[in-house]
PDB file of C-alpha atoms in Angstrom:
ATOM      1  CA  UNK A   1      -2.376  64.942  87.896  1.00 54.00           C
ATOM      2  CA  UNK A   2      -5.370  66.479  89.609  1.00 54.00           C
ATOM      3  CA  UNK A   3      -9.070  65.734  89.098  1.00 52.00           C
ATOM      4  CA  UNK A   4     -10.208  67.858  86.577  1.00 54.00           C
ATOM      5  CA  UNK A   5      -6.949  67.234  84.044  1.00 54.00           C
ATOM      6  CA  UNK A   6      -8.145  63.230  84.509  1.00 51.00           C
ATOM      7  CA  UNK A   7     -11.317  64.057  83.614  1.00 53.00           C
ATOM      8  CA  UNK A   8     -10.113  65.683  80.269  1.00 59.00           C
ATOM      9  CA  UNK A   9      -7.987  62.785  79.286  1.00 56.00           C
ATOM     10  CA  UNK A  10     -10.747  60.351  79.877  1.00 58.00           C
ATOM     11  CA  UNK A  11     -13.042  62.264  77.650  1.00 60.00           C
ATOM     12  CA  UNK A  12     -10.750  62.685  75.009  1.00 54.00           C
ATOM     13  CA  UNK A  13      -9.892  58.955  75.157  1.00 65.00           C
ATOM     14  CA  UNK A  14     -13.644  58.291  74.885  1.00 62.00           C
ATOM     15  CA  UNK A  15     -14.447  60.622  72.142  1.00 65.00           C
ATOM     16  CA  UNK A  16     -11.721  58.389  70.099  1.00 60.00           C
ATOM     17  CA  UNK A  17     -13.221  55.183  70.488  1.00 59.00           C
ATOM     18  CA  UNK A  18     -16.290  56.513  69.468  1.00 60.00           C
ATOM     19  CA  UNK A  19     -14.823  58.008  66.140  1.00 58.00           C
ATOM     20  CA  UNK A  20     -13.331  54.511  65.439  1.00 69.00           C
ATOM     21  CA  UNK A  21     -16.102  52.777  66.236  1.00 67.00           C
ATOM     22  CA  UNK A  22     -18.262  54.927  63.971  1.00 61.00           C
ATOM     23  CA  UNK A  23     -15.838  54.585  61.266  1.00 61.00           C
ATOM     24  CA  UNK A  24     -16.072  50.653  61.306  1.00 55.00           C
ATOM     25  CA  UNK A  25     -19.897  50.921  61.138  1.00 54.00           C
ATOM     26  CA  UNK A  26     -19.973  53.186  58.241  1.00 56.00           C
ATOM     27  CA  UNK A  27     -17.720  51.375  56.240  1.00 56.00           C
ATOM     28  CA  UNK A  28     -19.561  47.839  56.922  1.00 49.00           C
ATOM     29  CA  UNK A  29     -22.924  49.733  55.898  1.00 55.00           C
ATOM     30  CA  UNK A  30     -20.897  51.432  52.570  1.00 59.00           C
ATOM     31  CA  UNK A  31     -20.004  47.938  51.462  1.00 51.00           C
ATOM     32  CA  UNK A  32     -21.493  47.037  48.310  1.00 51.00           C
ATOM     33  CA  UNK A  33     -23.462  43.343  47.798  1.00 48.00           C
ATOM     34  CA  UNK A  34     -22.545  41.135  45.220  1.00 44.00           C
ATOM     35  CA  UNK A  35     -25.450  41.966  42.828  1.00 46.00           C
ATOM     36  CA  UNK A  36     -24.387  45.364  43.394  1.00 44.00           C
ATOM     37  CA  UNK A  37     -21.227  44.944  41.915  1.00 39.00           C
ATOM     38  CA  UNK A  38     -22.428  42.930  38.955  1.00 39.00           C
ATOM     39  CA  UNK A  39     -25.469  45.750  38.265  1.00 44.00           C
ATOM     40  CA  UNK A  40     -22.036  48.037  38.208  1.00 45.00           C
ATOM     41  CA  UNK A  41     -20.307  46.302  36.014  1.00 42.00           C
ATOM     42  CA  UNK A  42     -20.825  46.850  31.911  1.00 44.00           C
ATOM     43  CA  UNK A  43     -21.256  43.683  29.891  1.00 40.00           C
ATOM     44  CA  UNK A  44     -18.158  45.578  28.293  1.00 43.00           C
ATOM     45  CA  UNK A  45     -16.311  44.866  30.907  1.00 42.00           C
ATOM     46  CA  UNK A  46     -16.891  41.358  31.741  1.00 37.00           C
ATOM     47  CA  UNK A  47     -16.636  40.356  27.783  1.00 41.00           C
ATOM     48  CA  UNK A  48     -13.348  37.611  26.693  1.00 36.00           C
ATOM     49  CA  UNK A  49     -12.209  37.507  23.311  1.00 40.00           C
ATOM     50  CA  UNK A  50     -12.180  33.611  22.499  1.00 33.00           C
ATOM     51  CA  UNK A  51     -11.146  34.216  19.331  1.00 37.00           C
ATOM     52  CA  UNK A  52      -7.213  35.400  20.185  1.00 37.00           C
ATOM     53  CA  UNK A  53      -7.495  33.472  23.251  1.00 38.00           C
ATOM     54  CA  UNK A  54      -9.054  30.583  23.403  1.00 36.00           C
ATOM     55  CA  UNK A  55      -6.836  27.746  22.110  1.00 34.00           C
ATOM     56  CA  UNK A  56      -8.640  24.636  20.296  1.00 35.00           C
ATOM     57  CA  UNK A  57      -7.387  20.592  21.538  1.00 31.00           C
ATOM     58  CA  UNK A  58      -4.618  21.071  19.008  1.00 38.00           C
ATOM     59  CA  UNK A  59      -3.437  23.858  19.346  1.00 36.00           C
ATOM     60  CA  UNK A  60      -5.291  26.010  16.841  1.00 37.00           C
ATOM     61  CA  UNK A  61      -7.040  29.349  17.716  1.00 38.00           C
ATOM     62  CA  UNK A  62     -10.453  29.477  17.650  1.00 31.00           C
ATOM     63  CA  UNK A  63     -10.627  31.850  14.755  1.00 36.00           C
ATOM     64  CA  UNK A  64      -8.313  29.706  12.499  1.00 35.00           C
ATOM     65  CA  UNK A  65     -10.414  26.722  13.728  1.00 33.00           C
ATOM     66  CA  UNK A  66     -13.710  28.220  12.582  1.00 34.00           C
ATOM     67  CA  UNK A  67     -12.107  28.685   8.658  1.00 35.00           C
ATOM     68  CA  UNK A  68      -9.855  26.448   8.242  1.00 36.00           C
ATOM     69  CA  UNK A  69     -10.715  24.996   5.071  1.00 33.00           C
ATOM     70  CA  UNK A  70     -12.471  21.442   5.675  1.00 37.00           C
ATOM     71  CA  UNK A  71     -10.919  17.816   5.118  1.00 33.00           C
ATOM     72  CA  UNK A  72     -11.116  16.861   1.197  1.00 33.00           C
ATOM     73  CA  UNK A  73     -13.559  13.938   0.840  1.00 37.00           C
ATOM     74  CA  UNK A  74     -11.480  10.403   0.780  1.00 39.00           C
ATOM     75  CA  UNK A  75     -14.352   8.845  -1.187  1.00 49.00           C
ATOM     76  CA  UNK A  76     -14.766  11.716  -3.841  1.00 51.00           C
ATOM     77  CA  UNK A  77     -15.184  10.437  -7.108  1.00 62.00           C
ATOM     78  CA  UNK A  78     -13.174  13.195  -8.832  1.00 62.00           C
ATOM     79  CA  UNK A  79     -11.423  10.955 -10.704  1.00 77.00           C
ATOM     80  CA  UNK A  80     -13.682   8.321 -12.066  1.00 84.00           C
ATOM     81  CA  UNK A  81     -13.965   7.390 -15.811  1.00 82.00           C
ATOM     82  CA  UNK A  82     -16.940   6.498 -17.067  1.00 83.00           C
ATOM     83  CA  UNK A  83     -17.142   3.326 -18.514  1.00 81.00           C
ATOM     84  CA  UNK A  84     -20.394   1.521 -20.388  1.00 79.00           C
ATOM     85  CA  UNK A  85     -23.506   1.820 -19.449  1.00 85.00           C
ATOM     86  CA  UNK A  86     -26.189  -0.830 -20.172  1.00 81.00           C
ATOM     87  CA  UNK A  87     -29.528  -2.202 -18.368  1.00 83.00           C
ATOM     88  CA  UNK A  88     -29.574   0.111 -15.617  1.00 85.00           C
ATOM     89  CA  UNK A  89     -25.772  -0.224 -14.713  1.00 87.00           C
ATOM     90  CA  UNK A  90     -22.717   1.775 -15.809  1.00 89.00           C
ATOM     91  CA  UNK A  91     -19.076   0.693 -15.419  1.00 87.00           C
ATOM     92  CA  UNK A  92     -16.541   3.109 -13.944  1.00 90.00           C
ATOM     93  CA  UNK A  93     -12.770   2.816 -13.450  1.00 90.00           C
ATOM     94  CA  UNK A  94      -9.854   4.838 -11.875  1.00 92.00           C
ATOM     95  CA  UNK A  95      -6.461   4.663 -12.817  1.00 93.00           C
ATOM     96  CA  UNK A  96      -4.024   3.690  -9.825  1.00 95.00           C
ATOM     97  CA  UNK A  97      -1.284   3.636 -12.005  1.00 95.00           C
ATOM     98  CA  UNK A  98       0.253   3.454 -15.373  1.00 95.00           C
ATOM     99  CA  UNK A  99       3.433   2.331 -17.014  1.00 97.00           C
ATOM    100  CA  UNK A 100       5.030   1.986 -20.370  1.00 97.00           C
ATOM    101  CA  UNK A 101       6.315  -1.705 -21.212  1.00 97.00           C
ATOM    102  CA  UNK A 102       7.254  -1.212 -24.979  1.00 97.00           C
ATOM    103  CA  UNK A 103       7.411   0.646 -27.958  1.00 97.00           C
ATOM    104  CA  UNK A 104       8.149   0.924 -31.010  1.00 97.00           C
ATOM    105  CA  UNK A 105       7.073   2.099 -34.806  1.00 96.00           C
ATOM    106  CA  UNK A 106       4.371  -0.430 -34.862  1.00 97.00           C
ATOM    107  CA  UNK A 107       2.844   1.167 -31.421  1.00 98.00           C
ATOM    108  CA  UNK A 108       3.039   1.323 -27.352  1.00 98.00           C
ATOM    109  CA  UNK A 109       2.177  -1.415 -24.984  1.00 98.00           C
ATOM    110  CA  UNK A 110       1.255   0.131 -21.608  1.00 98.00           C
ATOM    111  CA  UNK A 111       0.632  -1.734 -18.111  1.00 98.00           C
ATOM    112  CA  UNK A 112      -1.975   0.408 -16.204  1.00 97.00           C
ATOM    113  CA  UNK A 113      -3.231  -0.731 -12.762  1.00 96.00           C
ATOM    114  CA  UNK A 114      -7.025   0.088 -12.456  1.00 95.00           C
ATOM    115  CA  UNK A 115     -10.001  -0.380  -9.510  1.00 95.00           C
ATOM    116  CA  UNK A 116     -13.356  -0.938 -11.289  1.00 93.00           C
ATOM    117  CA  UNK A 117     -16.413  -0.127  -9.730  1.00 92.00           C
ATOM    118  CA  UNK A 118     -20.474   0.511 -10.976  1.00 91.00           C
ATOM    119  CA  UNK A 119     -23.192   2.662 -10.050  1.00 91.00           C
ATOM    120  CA  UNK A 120     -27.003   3.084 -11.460  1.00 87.00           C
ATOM    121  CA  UNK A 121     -27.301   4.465 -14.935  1.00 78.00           C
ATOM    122  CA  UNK A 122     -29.482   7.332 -13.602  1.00 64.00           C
ATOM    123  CA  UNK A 123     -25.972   9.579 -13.131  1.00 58.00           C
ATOM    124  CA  UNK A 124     -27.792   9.978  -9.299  1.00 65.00           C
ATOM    125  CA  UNK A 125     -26.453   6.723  -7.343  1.00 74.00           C
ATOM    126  CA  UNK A 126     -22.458   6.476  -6.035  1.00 89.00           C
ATOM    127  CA  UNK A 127     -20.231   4.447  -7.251  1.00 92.00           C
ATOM    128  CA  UNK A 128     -19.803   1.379  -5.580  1.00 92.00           C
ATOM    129  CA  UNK A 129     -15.772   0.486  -5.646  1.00 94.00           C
ATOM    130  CA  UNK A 130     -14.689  -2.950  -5.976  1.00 94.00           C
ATOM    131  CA  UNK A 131     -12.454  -4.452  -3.192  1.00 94.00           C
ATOM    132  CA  UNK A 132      -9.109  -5.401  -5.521  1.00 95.00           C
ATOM    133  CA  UNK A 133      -7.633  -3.673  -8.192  1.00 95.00           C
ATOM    134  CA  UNK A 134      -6.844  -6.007 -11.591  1.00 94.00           C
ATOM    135  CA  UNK A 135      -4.128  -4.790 -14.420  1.00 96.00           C
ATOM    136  CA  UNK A 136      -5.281  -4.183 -18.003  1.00 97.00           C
ATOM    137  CA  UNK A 137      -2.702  -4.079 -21.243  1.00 98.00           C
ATOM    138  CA  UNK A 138      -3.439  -1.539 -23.280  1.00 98.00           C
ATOM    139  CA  UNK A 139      -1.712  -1.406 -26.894  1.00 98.00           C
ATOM    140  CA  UNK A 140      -1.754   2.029 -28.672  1.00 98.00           C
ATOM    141  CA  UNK A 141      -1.151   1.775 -31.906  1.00 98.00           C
ATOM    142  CA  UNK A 142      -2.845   2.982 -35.452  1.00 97.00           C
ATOM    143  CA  UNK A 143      -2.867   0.070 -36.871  1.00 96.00           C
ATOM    144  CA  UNK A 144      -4.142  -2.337 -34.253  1.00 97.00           C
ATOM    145  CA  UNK A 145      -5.511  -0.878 -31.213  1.00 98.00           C
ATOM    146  CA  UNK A 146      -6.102  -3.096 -28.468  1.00 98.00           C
ATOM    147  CA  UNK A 147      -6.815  -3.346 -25.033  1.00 98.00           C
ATOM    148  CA  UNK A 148      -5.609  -6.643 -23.174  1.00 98.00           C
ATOM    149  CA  UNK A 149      -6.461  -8.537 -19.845  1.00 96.00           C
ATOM    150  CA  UNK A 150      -6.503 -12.001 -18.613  1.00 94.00           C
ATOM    151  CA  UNK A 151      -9.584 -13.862 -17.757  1.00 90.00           C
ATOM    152  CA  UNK A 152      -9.537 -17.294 -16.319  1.00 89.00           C
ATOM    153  CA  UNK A 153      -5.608 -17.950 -16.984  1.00 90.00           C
ATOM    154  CA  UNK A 154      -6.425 -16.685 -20.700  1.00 95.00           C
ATOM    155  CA  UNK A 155      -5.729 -13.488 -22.473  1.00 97.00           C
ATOM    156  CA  UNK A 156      -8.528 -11.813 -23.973  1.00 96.00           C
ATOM    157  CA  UNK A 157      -7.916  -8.865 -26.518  1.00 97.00           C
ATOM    158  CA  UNK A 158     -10.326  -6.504 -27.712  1.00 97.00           C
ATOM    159  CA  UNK A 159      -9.275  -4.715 -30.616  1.00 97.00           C
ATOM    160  CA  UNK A 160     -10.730  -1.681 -31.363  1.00 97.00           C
ATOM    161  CA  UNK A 161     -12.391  -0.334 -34.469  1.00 97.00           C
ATOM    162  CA  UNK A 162     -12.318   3.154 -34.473  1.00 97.00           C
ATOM    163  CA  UNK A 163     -13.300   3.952 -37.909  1.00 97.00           C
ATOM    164  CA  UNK A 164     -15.926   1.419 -38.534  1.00 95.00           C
ATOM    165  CA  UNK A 165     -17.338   1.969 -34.845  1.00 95.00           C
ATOM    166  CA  UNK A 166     -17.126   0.539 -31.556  1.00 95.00           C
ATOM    167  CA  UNK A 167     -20.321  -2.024 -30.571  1.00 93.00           C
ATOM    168  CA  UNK A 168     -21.818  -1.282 -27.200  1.00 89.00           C
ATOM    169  CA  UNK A 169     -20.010  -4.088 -24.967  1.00 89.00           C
ATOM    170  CA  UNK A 170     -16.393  -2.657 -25.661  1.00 94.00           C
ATOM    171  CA  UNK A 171     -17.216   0.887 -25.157  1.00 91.00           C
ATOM    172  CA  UNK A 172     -15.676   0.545 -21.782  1.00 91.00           C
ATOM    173  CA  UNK A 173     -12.131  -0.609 -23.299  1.00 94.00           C
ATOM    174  CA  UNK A 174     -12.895   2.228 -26.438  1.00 95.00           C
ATOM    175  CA  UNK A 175     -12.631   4.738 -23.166  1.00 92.00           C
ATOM    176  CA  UNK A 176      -9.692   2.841 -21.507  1.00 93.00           C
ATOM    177  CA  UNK A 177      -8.059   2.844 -24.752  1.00 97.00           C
ATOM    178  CA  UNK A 178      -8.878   6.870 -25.372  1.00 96.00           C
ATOM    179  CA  UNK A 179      -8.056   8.176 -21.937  1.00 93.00           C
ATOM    180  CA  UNK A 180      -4.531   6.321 -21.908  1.00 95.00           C
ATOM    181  CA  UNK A 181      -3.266   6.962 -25.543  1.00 97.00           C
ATOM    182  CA  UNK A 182      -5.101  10.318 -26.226  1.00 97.00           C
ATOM    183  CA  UNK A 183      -5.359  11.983 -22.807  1.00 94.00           C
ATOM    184  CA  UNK A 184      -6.807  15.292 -22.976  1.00 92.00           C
ATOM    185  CA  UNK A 185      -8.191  15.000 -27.015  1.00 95.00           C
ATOM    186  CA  UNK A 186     -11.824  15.308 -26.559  1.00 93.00           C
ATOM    187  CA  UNK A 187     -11.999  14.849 -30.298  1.00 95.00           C
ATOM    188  CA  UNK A 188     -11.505  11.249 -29.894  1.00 97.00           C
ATOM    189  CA  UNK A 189     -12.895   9.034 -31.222  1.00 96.00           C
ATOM    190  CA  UNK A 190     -14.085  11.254 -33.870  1.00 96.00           C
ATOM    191  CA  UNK A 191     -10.714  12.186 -35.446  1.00 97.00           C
ATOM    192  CA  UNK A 192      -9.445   8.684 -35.288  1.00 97.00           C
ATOM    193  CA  UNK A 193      -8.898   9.066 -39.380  1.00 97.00           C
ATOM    194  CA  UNK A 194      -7.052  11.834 -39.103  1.00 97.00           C
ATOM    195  CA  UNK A 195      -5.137  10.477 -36.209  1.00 97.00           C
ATOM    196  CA  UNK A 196      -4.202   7.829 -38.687  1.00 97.00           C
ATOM    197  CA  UNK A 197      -6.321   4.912 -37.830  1.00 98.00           C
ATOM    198  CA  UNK A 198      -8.082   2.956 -40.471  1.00 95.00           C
ATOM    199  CA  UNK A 199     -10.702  -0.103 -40.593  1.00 95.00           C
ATOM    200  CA  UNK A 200      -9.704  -3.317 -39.601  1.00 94.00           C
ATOM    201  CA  UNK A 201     -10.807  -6.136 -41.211  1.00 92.00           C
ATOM    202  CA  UNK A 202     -12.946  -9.087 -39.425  1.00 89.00           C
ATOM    203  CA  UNK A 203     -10.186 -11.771 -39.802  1.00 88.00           C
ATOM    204  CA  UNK A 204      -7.460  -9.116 -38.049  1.00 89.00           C
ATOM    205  CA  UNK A 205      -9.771  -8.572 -34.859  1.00 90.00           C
ATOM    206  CA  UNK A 206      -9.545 -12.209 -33.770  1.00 92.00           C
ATOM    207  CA  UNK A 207      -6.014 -12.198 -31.881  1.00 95.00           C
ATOM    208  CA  UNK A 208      -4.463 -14.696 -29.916  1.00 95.00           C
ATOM    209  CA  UNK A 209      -1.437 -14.132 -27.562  1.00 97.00           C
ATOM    210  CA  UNK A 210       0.328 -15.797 -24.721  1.00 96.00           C
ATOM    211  CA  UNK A 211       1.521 -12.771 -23.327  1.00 97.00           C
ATOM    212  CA  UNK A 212       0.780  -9.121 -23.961  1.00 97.00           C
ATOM    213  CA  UNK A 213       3.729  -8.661 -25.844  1.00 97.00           C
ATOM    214  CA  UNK A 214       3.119 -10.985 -28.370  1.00 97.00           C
ATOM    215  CA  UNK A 215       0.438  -7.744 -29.967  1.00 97.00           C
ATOM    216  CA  UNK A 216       3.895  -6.439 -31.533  1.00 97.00           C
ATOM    217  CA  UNK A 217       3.623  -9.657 -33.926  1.00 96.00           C
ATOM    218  CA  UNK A 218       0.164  -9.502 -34.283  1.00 94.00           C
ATOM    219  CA  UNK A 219       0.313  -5.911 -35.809  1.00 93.00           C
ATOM    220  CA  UNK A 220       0.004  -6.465 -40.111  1.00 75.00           C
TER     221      UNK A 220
END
């Protein structure tokens, strides 16, 4: 190879290099910064959709999680029956259960579990529950209506006038006595006559018994 073909090659060699070389450069110069890119990109674009995404600790989507419906109350008072109310204090009761001991033509003797409780007589103030439920008799019958619990190792029975009228300190066992044997008649008390019932003399309301049964025996 003589002189002047060496001296072409060189040349073309170096005229390479320098197109590479100013390749490199332009591309390191082109290269966009990072607050380029993010002035680039739309809010559009960089948005996540939590909602169909996003699970919750359980499990739950977000968007079930925001309307699921919420917990019910443990402490609502739904259920509550208003008792008596008398110098700034009403009596409530719920009924935990209820079941039928006996019957007959002279009337029904049922065994209902019930949790007391009280609350101010402005119709404002919760109830406050009592810690221990206690069992109450309750005799429906016509002819002597009675409700029955035991106090001190003794049975006391409240029989129930409904014709003549019930005094203030037995309302409480007048509503017992009305939401167990007439659920759902909100004409009682007032259609107790037509119901059947009748007055009861003095001498009948004083009843003794051993054991709630023994009302059966007691009926005239």
């Amino acid at each position: 190879m003589n002189g002047s073909s060496k001296h072409t090659l060189y040349g073309v060699i170096f005229i390479a290099v320098c197109v590479m070389i100013a390749g490199v450069v332009y591309a390191v110069i082109r290269s966009p910064a990072p607050n380029e890119v993010i002035e680039n990109t739309s809010a559009a674009d960089m948005r996540v959709d939590l909602t169909t995404a996003t699970p919750t600790f359980d499990g739950t989507d977000v968007a079930e999680a925001e309307t699921a419906a919420p917990l019910p109350d443990p402490d609502a008072d739904n259920d509550a029956n208003l008792g008596y109310c008398h110098s700034g204090e009403c009596s409530w009761s719920k009924t935990l259960s209820s079941d039928s001991i006996q019957a007959d033509q002279r009337g029904r003797l049922l065994k209902l579990t019930l949790l007391g409780g009280s609350s101010s007589d402005s119709g404002n103030g919760p109830i406050t529950w009592n810690n221990r439920p206690h069992d109450v008799h309750i005799f429906c019958s016509t002819a002597l209506p009675a409700v029955m619990m035991q106090d001190s190792g003794r049975w006391q029975v409240d029989v129930l006038d409904f014709v003549d009228g019930i005094p203030g300190v037995l309302e409480s066992a007048a509503s017992l006595y009305g939401d167990a044997c007439h659920p759902g008649d909100s004409g009682f008390p007032d259609n107790a006559e037509q119901l059947g019932y009748a007055s009861i003399p003095d001498e009948q309301e004083e009843v003794q018994i051993t054991q709630p049964t023994d009302i059966f025996d007691r009926v005239g």
